[in-house]
Amino acid sequence: MTVQSIKELLNARVLGGEDMLDREVFTACGSDMMSDVLAHVDDQAVLITGLCNPQVLRTAEMMDIVCVIMVRNKQPDDAMIQMAAERNICLLATSLPMFSTCGLLYEAGLRGGASHGK
């Protein structure tokens, strides 16, 4: 699945990283606890979160996540958008809640990483 496909499926806005929409992703993680992402997530490509702070991007960078989806219409500030650009992380925002976002992506074929079963 491409980031562009995710954008369309979730009716998401691109907040940054328009040049990364053609990137292929295979797995996802939905969490507001970055410690859980670090402790329990393997090779994730998409992070779905309601958090809107720089720690999200630091975690995403450490885990080689290529796209962060902000749920519930969260809007990062300009500094966070710039930080994502510097780290080659695409930022999307959707009005959907996390549960619905995860469900739609799962229904479309995106699965969790190795530690969550495929």
mmCIF file of N, CA and C in Angstrom:
data_model
loop_
_atom_site.group_PDB
_atom_site.id
_atom_site.type_symbol
_atom_site.label_atom_id
_atom_site.label_comp_id
_atom_site.label_asym_id
_atom_site.label_seq_id
_atom_site.Cartn_x
_atom_site.Cartn_y
_atom_site.Cartn_z
ATOM 1 N N MET A 1 0.858 -1.169 0.000
ATOM 2 C CA MET A 1 0.000 0.000 0.000
ATOM 3 C C MET A 1 0.907 1.237 0.000
ATOM 4 N N THR A 2 0.549 2.246 -0.754
ATOM 5 C CA THR A 2 1.341 3.467 -0.770
ATOM 6 C C THR A 2 0.771 4.480 0.222
ATOM 7 N N VAL A 3 1.604 5.459 0.574
ATOM 8 C CA VAL A 3 1.134 6.538 1.444
ATOM 9 C C VAL A 3 -0.004 7.287 0.744
ATOM 10 N N GLN A 4 0.078 7.426 -0.573
ATOM 11 C CA GLN A 4 -0.997 8.074 -1.333
ATOM 12 C C GLN A 4 -2.318 7.320 -1.148
ATOM 13 N N SER A 5 -2.272 5.993 -1.184
ATOM 14 C CA SER A 5 -3.482 5.185 -0.988
ATOM 15 C C SER A 5 -4.060 5.406 0.407
ATOM 16 N N ILE A 6 -3.176 5.507 1.402
ATOM 17 C CA ILE A 6 -3.615 5.768 2.772
ATOM 18 C C ILE A 6 -4.277 7.138 2.852
ATOM 19 N N LYS A 7 -3.642 8.123 2.248
ATOM 20 C CA LYS A 7 -4.192 9.491 2.228
ATOM 21 C C LYS A 7 -5.616 9.486 1.670
ATOM 22 N N GLU A 8 -5.806 8.808 0.561
ATOM 23 C CA GLU A 8 -7.119 8.765 -0.074
ATOM 24 C C GLU A 8 -8.134 7.993 0.771
ATOM 25 N N LEU A 9 -7.727 6.861 1.308
ATOM 26 C CA LEU A 9 -8.616 6.025 2.108
ATOM 27 C C LEU A 9 -9.128 6.767 3.342
ATOM 28 N N LEU A 10 -8.251 7.549 3.972
ATOM 29 C CA LEU A 10 -8.605 8.261 5.204
ATOM 30 C C LEU A 10 -9.085 9.678 4.952
ATOM 31 N N ASN A 11 -9.145 10.081 3.672
ATOM 32 C CA ASN A 11 -9.485 11.458 3.329
ATOM 33 C C ASN A 11 -8.601 12.422 4.149
ATOM 34 N N ALA A 12 -7.316 12.106 4.161
ATOM 35 C CA ALA A 12 -6.354 12.836 4.984
ATOM 36 C C ALA A 12 -5.748 14.023 4.237
ATOM 37 N N ARG A 13 -5.305 14.983 5.026
ATOM 38 C CA ARG A 13 -4.560 16.131 4.495
ATOM 39 C C ARG A 13 -3.078 15.838 4.620
ATOM 40 N N VAL A 14 -2.305 16.285 3.647
ATOM 41 C CA VAL A 14 -0.856 16.164 3.726
ATOM 42 C C VAL A 14 -0.340 17.412 4.417
ATOM 43 N N LEU A 15 0.298 17.226 5.567
ATOM 44 C CA LEU A 15 0.857 18.349 6.322
ATOM 45 C C LEU A 15 2.313 18.587 5.955
ATOM 46 N N GLY A 16 2.937 17.583 5.424
ATOM 47 C CA GLY A 16 4.326 17.667 5.006
ATOM 48 C C GLY A 16 4.750 16.359 4.377
ATOM 49 N N GLY A 17 5.698 16.450 3.453
ATOM 50 C CA GLY A 17 6.207 15.244 2.800
ATOM 51 C C GLY A 17 5.430 14.837 1.574
ATOM 52 N N GLU A 18 4.928 15.820 0.822
ATOM 53 C CA GLU A 18 4.183 15.507 -0.397
ATOM 54 C C GLU A 18 5.001 14.647 -1.355
ATOM 55 N N ASP A 19 6.317 14.803 -1.322
ATOM 56 C CA ASP A 19 7.192 14.038 -2.206
ATOM 57 C C ASP A 19 7.354 12.585 -1.763
ATOM 58 N N MET A 20 6.755 12.210 -0.654
ATOM 59 C CA MET A 20 6.871 10.839 -0.142
ATOM 60 C C MET A 20 5.594 10.028 -0.318
ATOM 61 N N LEU A 21 4.619 10.562 -1.014
ATOM 62 C CA LEU A 21 3.334 9.868 -1.147
ATOM 63 C C LEU A 21 3.429 8.571 -1.930
ATOM 64 N N ASP A 22 4.475 8.410 -2.729
ATOM 65 C CA ASP A 22 4.618 7.180 -3.504
ATOM 66 C C ASP A 22 5.355 6.079 -2.746
ATOM 67 N N ARG A 23 5.736 6.331 -1.518
ATOM 68 C CA ARG A 23 6.451 5.320 -0.725
ATOM 69 C C ARG A 23 5.523 4.174 -0.359
ATOM 70 N N GLU A 24 6.053 2.985 -0.448
ATOM 71 C CA GLU A 24 5.303 1.766 -0.136
ATOM 72 C C GLU A 24 5.410 1.475 1.361
ATOM 73 N N VAL A 25 4.292 1.105 1.964
ATOM 74 C CA VAL A 25 4.277 0.714 3.372
ATOM 75 C C VAL A 25 3.610 -0.655 3.494
ATOM 76 N N PHE A 26 4.027 -1.405 4.514
ATOM 77 C CA PHE A 26 3.530 -2.771 4.670
ATOM 78 C C PHE A 26 2.903 -3.030 6.024
ATOM 79 N N THR A 27 3.273 -2.220 7.031
ATOM 80 C CA THR A 27 2.783 -2.449 8.380
ATOM 81 C C THR A 27 2.425 -1.121 9.037
ATOM 82 N N ALA A 28 1.696 -1.212 10.152
ATOM 83 C CA ALA A 28 1.268 -0.002 10.864
ATOM 84 C C ALA A 28 1.186 -0.268 12.357
ATOM 85 N N CYS A 29 1.164 0.832 13.112
ATOM 86 C CA CYS A 29 1.010 0.777 14.558
ATOM 87 C C CYS A 29 0.148 1.957 14.980
ATOM 88 N N GLY A 30 -0.822 1.719 15.831
ATOM 89 C CA GLY A 30 -1.643 2.788 16.386
ATOM 90 C C GLY A 30 -1.403 2.900 17.875
ATOM 91 N N SER A 31 -0.856 4.042 18.324
ATOM 92 C CA SER A 31 -0.587 4.200 19.748
ATOM 93 C C SER A 31 -0.365 5.667 20.095
ATOM 94 N N ASP A 32 -0.758 6.032 21.314
ATOM 95 C CA ASP A 32 -0.440 7.348 21.859
ATOM 96 C C ASP A 32 0.689 7.245 22.883
ATOM 97 N N MET A 33 1.159 6.041 23.117
ATOM 98 C CA MET A 33 2.248 5.838 24.069
ATOM 99 C C MET A 33 3.522 5.482 23.299
ATOM 100 N N MET A 34 4.420 6.452 23.170
ATOM 101 C CA MET A 34 5.631 6.226 22.396
ATOM 102 C C MET A 34 6.509 5.163 23.035
ATOM 103 N N SER A 35 6.423 4.990 24.334
ATOM 104 C CA SER A 35 7.188 3.922 24.983
ATOM 105 C C SER A 35 6.723 2.552 24.484
ATOM 106 N N ASP A 36 5.432 2.395 24.241
ATOM 107 C CA ASP A 36 4.931 1.139 23.685
ATOM 108 C C ASP A 36 5.416 0.942 22.258
ATOM 109 N N VAL A 37 5.439 2.006 21.486
ATOM 110 C CA VAL A 37 5.934 1.911 20.109
ATOM 111 C C VAL A 37 7.385 1.435 20.134
ATOM 112 N N LEU A 38 8.189 2.021 21.002
ATOM 113 C CA LEU A 38 9.606 1.642 21.088
ATOM 114 C C LEU A 38 9.798 0.223 21.605
ATOM 115 N N ALA A 39 8.967 -0.197 22.552
ATOM 116 C CA ALA A 39 9.161 -1.494 23.199
ATOM 117 C C ALA A 39 8.553 -2.661 22.441
ATOM 118 N N HIS A 40 7.489 -2.420 21.688
ATOM 119 C CA HIS A 40 6.738 -3.549 21.141
ATOM 120 C C HIS A 40 6.548 -3.539 19.638
ATOM 121 N N VAL A 41 7.151 -2.613 18.959
ATOM 122 C CA VAL A 41 6.893 -2.478 17.529
ATOM 123 C C VAL A 41 8.157 -2.790 16.743
ATOM 124 N N ASP A 42 8.011 -3.654 15.755
ATOM 125 C CA ASP A 42 9.118 -3.989 14.862
ATOM 126 C C ASP A 42 8.809 -3.471 13.462
ATOM 127 N N ASP A 43 9.787 -2.962 12.822
ATOM 128 C CA ASP A 43 9.767 -2.543 11.418
ATOM 129 C C ASP A 43 8.436 -1.941 10.941
ATOM 130 N N GLN A 44 7.940 -0.997 11.687
ATOM 131 C CA GLN A 44 6.685 -0.349 11.294
ATOM 132 C C GLN A 44 6.943 0.694 10.215
ATOM 133 N N ALA A 45 5.996 0.910 9.380
ATOM 134 C CA ALA A 45 6.122 1.911 8.338
ATOM 135 C C ALA A 45 5.175 3.081 8.557
ATOM 136 N N VAL A 46 4.056 2.864 9.262
ATOM 137 C CA VAL A 46 3.077 3.920 9.501
ATOM 138 C C VAL A 46 2.765 3.953 10.999
ATOM 139 N N LEU A 47 2.766 5.153 11.566
ATOM 140 C CA LEU A 47 2.387 5.340 12.969
ATOM 141 C C LEU A 47 1.124 6.181 13.011
ATOM 142 N N ILE A 48 0.099 5.666 13.661
ATOM 143 C CA ILE A 48 -1.174 6.363 13.817
ATOM 144 C C ILE A 48 -1.241 6.830 15.261
ATOM 145 N N THR A 49 -1.416 8.139 15.473
ATOM 146 C CA THR A 49 -1.379 8.663 16.829
ATOM 147 C C THR A 49 -2.230 9.911 16.988
ATOM 148 N N GLY A 50 -2.632 10.154 18.206
ATOM 149 C CA GLY A 50 -3.323 11.382 18.555
ATOM 150 C C GLY A 50 -2.389 12.373 19.233
ATOM 151 N N LEU A 51 -1.140 11.968 19.437
ATOM 152 C CA LEU A 51 -0.162 12.879 20.031
ATOM 153 C C LEU A 51 0.363 13.841 18.985
ATOM 154 N N CYS A 52 0.633 15.026 19.420
ATOM 155 C CA CYS A 52 1.102 16.044 18.491
ATOM 156 C C CYS A 52 2.268 16.784 19.144
ATOM 157 N N ASN A 53 3.392 16.072 19.264
ATOM 158 C CA ASN A 53 4.583 16.672 19.848
ATOM 159 C C ASN A 53 5.832 16.090 19.196
ATOM 160 N N PRO A 54 6.973 16.741 19.370
ATOM 161 C CA PRO A 54 8.204 16.284 18.699
ATOM 162 C C PRO A 54 8.630 14.862 19.065
ATOM 163 N N GLN A 55 8.241 14.374 20.244
ATOM 164 C CA GLN A 55 8.624 13.014 20.627
ATOM 165 C C GLN A 55 8.078 11.977 19.645
ATOM 166 N N VAL A 56 6.937 12.254 19.053
ATOM 167 C CA VAL A 56 6.367 11.350 18.049
ATOM 168 C C VAL A 56 7.343 11.185 16.893
ATOM 169 N N LEU A 57 7.912 12.281 16.428
ATOM 170 C CA LEU A 57 8.839 12.216 15.296
ATOM 171 C C LEU A 57 10.167 11.589 15.693
ATOM 172 N N ARG A 58 10.617 11.830 16.901
ATOM 173 C CA ARG A 58 11.854 11.178 17.365
ATOM 174 C C ARG A 58 11.663 9.663 17.405
ATOM 175 N N THR A 59 10.509 9.235 17.885
ATOM 176 C CA THR A 59 10.196 7.805 17.921
ATOM 177 C C THR A 59 10.092 7.250 16.511
ATOM 178 N N ALA A 60 9.398 7.966 15.648
ATOM 179 C CA ALA A 60 9.232 7.524 14.264
ATOM 180 C C ALA A 60 10.589 7.369 13.576
ATOM 181 N N GLU A 61 11.471 8.303 13.816
ATOM 182 C CA GLU A 61 12.800 8.231 13.209
ATOM 183 C C GLU A 61 13.551 6.998 13.712
ATOM 184 N N MET A 62 13.507 6.744 14.994
ATOM 185 C CA MET A 62 14.210 5.593 15.571
ATOM 186 C C MET A 62 13.679 4.267 15.018
ATOM 187 N N MET A 63 12.392 4.227 14.702
ATOM 188 C CA MET A 63 11.759 2.994 14.250
ATOM 189 C C MET A 63 11.639 2.907 12.728
ATOM 190 N N ASP A 64 12.280 3.830 12.009
ATOM 191 C CA ASP A 64 12.228 3.861 10.537
ATOM 192 C C ASP A 64 10.804 3.960 10.001
ATOM 193 N N ILE A 65 9.971 4.705 10.693
ATOM 194 C CA ILE A 65 8.597 4.936 10.249
ATOM 195 C C ILE A 65 8.623 6.013 9.179
ATOM 196 N N VAL A 66 7.941 5.772 8.060
ATOM 197 C CA VAL A 66 7.986 6.720 6.948
ATOM 198 C C VAL A 66 6.801 7.676 6.932
ATOM 199 N N CYS A 67 5.753 7.343 7.678
ATOM 200 C CA CYS A 67 4.559 8.181 7.677
ATOM 201 C C CYS A 67 3.921 8.191 9.057
ATOM 202 N N VAL A 68 3.599 9.391 9.535
ATOM 203 C CA VAL A 68 2.865 9.559 10.786
ATOM 204 C C VAL A 68 1.500 10.130 10.440
ATOM 205 N N ILE A 69 0.457 9.480 10.928
ATOM 206 C CA ILE A 69 -0.913 9.934 10.703
ATOM 207 C C ILE A 69 -1.443 10.503 12.006
ATOM 208 N N MET A 70 -1.765 11.786 11.988
ATOM 209 C CA MET A 70 -2.363 12.453 13.143
ATOM 210 C C MET A 70 -3.875 12.280 13.041
ATOM 211 N N VAL A 71 -4.481 11.697 14.066
ATOM 212 C CA VAL A 71 -5.932 11.496 14.067
ATOM 213 C C VAL A 71 -6.631 12.655 14.783
ATOM 214 N N ARG A 72 -7.935 12.686 14.688
ATOM 215 C CA ARG A 72 -8.777 13.683 15.369
ATOM 216 C C ARG A 72 -8.395 15.128 15.009
ATOM 217 N N ASN A 73 -8.017 15.326 13.748
ATOM 218 C CA ASN A 73 -7.681 16.672 13.234
ATOM 219 C C ASN A 73 -6.567 17.371 14.000
ATOM 220 N N LYS A 74 -5.644 16.618 14.558
ATOM 221 C CA LYS A 74 -4.506 17.234 15.247
ATOM 222 C C LYS A 74 -3.678 18.021 14.234
ATOM 223 N N GLN A 75 -3.176 19.164 14.640
ATOM 224 C CA GLN A 75 -2.400 20.022 13.753
ATOM 225 C C GLN A 75 -1.060 20.355 14.413
ATOM 226 N N PRO A 76 0.034 19.753 13.916
ATOM 227 C CA PRO A 76 1.345 20.088 14.479
ATOM 228 C C PRO A 76 1.735 21.515 14.113
ATOM 229 N N ASP A 77 2.602 22.108 14.930
ATOM 230 C CA ASP A 77 3.071 23.458 14.622
ATOM 231 C C ASP A 77 4.122 23.405 13.511
ATOM 232 N N ASP A 78 4.522 24.572 13.044
ATOM 233 C CA ASP A 78 5.473 24.662 11.931
ATOM 234 C C ASP A 78 6.803 23.996 12.256
ATOM 235 N N ALA A 79 7.238 24.104 13.506
ATOM 236 C CA ALA A 79 8.513 23.488 13.901
ATOM 237 C C ALA A 79 8.443 21.969 13.761
ATOM 238 N N MET A 80 7.313 21.391 14.125
ATOM 239 C CA MET A 80 7.164 19.941 14.015
ATOM 240 C C MET A 80 7.093 19.513 12.546
ATOM 241 N N ILE A 81 6.433 20.293 11.727
ATOM 242 C CA ILE A 81 6.362 19.993 10.294
ATOM 243 C C ILE A 81 7.759 20.052 9.683
ATOM 244 N N GLN A 82 8.544 21.044 10.082
ATOM 245 C CA GLN A 82 9.919 21.163 9.597
ATOM 246 C C GLN A 82 10.763 19.984 10.075
ATOM 247 N N MET A 83 10.579 19.594 11.318
ATOM 248 C CA MET A 83 11.300 18.459 11.881
ATOM 249 C C MET A 83 11.013 17.180 11.083
ATOM 250 N N ALA A 84 9.756 16.975 10.718
ATOM 251 C CA ALA A 84 9.380 15.802 9.923
ATOM 252 C C ALA A 84 10.070 15.845 8.557
ATOM 253 N N ALA A 85 10.108 17.018 7.938
ATOM 254 C CA ALA A 85 10.750 17.160 6.633
ATOM 255 C C ALA A 85 12.239 16.818 6.724
ATOM 256 N N GLU A 86 12.888 17.293 7.775
ATOM 257 C CA GLU A 86 14.316 17.016 7.966
ATOM 258 C C GLU A 86 14.594 15.535 8.167
ATOM 259 N N ARG A 87 13.611 14.794 8.650
ATOM 260 C CA ARG A 87 13.774 13.373 8.927
ATOM 261 C C ARG A 87 13.127 12.495 7.848
ATOM 262 N N ASN A 88 12.662 13.110 6.772
ATOM 263 C CA ASN A 88 12.014 12.385 5.674
ATOM 264 C C ASN A 88 10.832 11.554 6.143
ATOM 265 N N ILE A 89 10.001 12.169 6.977
ATOM 266 C CA ILE A 89 8.792 11.518 7.475
ATOM 267 C C ILE A 89 7.587 12.283 6.923
ATOM 268 N N CYS A 90 6.695 11.575 6.269
ATOM 269 C CA CYS A 90 5.475 12.182 5.746
ATOM 270 C C CYS A 90 4.483 12.359 6.897
ATOM 271 N N LEU A 91 3.841 13.526 6.958
ATOM 272 C CA LEU A 91 2.826 13.794 7.981
ATOM 273 C C LEU A 91 1.464 13.916 7.320
ATOM 274 N N LEU A 92 0.522 13.117 7.800
ATOM 275 C CA LEU A 92 -0.860 13.192 7.341
ATOM 276 C C LEU A 92 -1.748 13.507 8.536
ATOM 277 N N ALA A 93 -2.894 14.113 8.269
ATOM 278 C CA ALA A 93 -3.883 14.368 9.321
ATOM 279 C C ALA A 93 -5.251 13.956 8.815
ATOM 280 N N THR A 94 -6.007 13.289 9.672
ATOM 281 C CA THR A 94 -7.367 12.884 9.342
ATOM 282 C C THR A 94 -8.305 13.315 10.470
ATOM 283 N N SER A 95 -9.543 13.524 10.128
ATOM 284 C CA SER A 95 -10.532 13.881 11.149
ATOM 285 C C SER A 95 -11.037 12.652 11.895
ATOM 286 N N LEU A 96 -10.719 11.479 11.398
ATOM 287 C CA LEU A 96 -11.192 10.238 12.003
ATOM 288 C C LEU A 96 -10.543 9.990 13.359
ATOM 289 N N PRO A 97 -11.232 9.282 14.260
ATOM 290 C CA PRO A 97 -10.593 8.859 15.507
ATOM 291 C C PRO A 97 -9.618 7.711 15.217
ATOM 292 N N MET A 98 -8.785 7.400 16.181
ATOM 293 C CA MET A 98 -7.775 6.356 15.978
ATOM 294 C C MET A 98 -8.401 4.995 15.665
ATOM 295 N N PHE A 99 -9.446 4.623 16.389
ATOM 296 C CA PHE A 99 -10.069 3.319 16.189
ATOM 297 C C PHE A 99 -10.536 3.154 14.743
ATOM 298 N N SER A 100 -11.214 4.152 14.222
ATOM 299 C CA SER A 100 -11.711 4.085 12.845
ATOM 300 C C SER A 100 -10.569 4.076 11.837
ATOM 301 N N THR A 101 -9.551 4.874 12.104
ATOM 302 C CA THR A 101 -8.392 4.928 11.215
ATOM 303 C C THR A 101 -7.723 3.560 11.130
ATOM 304 N N CYS A 102 -7.471 2.957 12.282
ATOM 305 C CA CYS A 102 -6.856 1.626 12.311
ATOM 306 C C CYS A 102 -7.744 0.600 11.613
ATOM 307 N N GLY A 103 -9.042 0.662 11.855
ATOM 308 C CA GLY A 103 -9.968 -0.284 11.242
ATOM 309 C C GLY A 103 -9.989 -0.183 9.727
ATOM 310 N N LEU A 104 -10.018 1.024 9.213
ATOM 311 C CA LEU A 104 -10.023 1.212 7.754
ATOM 312 C C LEU A 104 -8.736 0.694 7.120
ATOM 313 N N LEU A 105 -7.613 0.969 7.760
ATOM 314 C CA LEU A 105 -6.334 0.502 7.224
ATOM 315 C C LEU A 105 -6.233 -1.014 7.299
ATOM 316 N N TYR A 106 -6.718 -1.596 8.376
ATOM 317 C CA TYR A 106 -6.718 -3.053 8.504
ATOM 318 C C TYR A 106 -7.612 -3.679 7.430
ATOM 319 N N GLU A 107 -8.779 -3.127 7.264
ATOM 320 C CA GLU A 107 -9.725 -3.627 6.260
ATOM 321 C C GLU A 107 -9.139 -3.548 4.850
ATOM 322 N N ALA A 108 -8.273 -2.541 4.613
ATOM 323 C CA ALA A 108 -7.645 -2.362 3.307
ATOM 324 C C ALA A 108 -6.411 -3.249 3.129
ATOM 325 N N GLY A 109 -6.040 -4.010 4.169
ATOM 326 C CA GLY A 109 -4.949 -4.960 4.029
ATOM 327 C C GLY A 109 -3.681 -4.641 4.792
ATOM 328 N N LEU A 110 -3.598 -3.483 5.429
ATOM 329 C CA LEU A 110 -2.410 -3.139 6.209
ATOM 330 C C LEU A 110 -2.458 -3.881 7.542
ATOM 331 N N ARG A 111 -1.345 -4.448 7.950
ATOM 332 C CA ARG A 111 -1.293 -5.229 9.176
ATOM 333 C C ARG A 111 -0.262 -4.681 10.140
ATOM 334 N N GLY A 112 -0.308 -5.185 11.375
ATOM 335 C CA GLY A 112 0.691 -4.835 12.366
ATOM 336 C C GLY A 112 2.008 -5.522 12.034
ATOM 337 N N GLY A 113 3.044 -5.144 12.769
ATOM 338 C CA GLY A 113 4.370 -5.709 12.538
ATOM 339 C C GLY A 113 4.507 -7.115 13.076
ATOM 340 N N ALA A 114 5.725 -7.625 13.013
ATOM 341 C CA ALA A 114 6.019 -9.013 13.393
ATOM 342 C C ALA A 114 5.592 -9.325 14.823
ATOM 343 N N SER A 115 5.739 -8.359 15.720
ATOM 344 C CA SER A 115 5.402 -8.649 17.120
ATOM 345 C C SER A 115 3.904 -8.690 17.366
ATOM 346 N N HIS A 116 3.118 -8.278 16.396
ATOM 347 C CA HIS A 116 1.660 -8.270 16.546
ATOM 348 C C HIS A 116 1.002 -9.373 15.721
ATOM 349 N N GLY A 117 1.777 -10.108 14.971
ATOM 350 C CA GLY A 117 1.209 -11.123 14.094
ATOM 351 C C GLY A 117 0.762 -10.503 12.785
ATOM 352 N N LYS A 118 0.824 -11.263 11.734
ATOM 353 C CA LYS A 118 0.452 -10.726 10.420
ATOM 354 C C LYS A 118 -0.703 -11.489 9.850
#
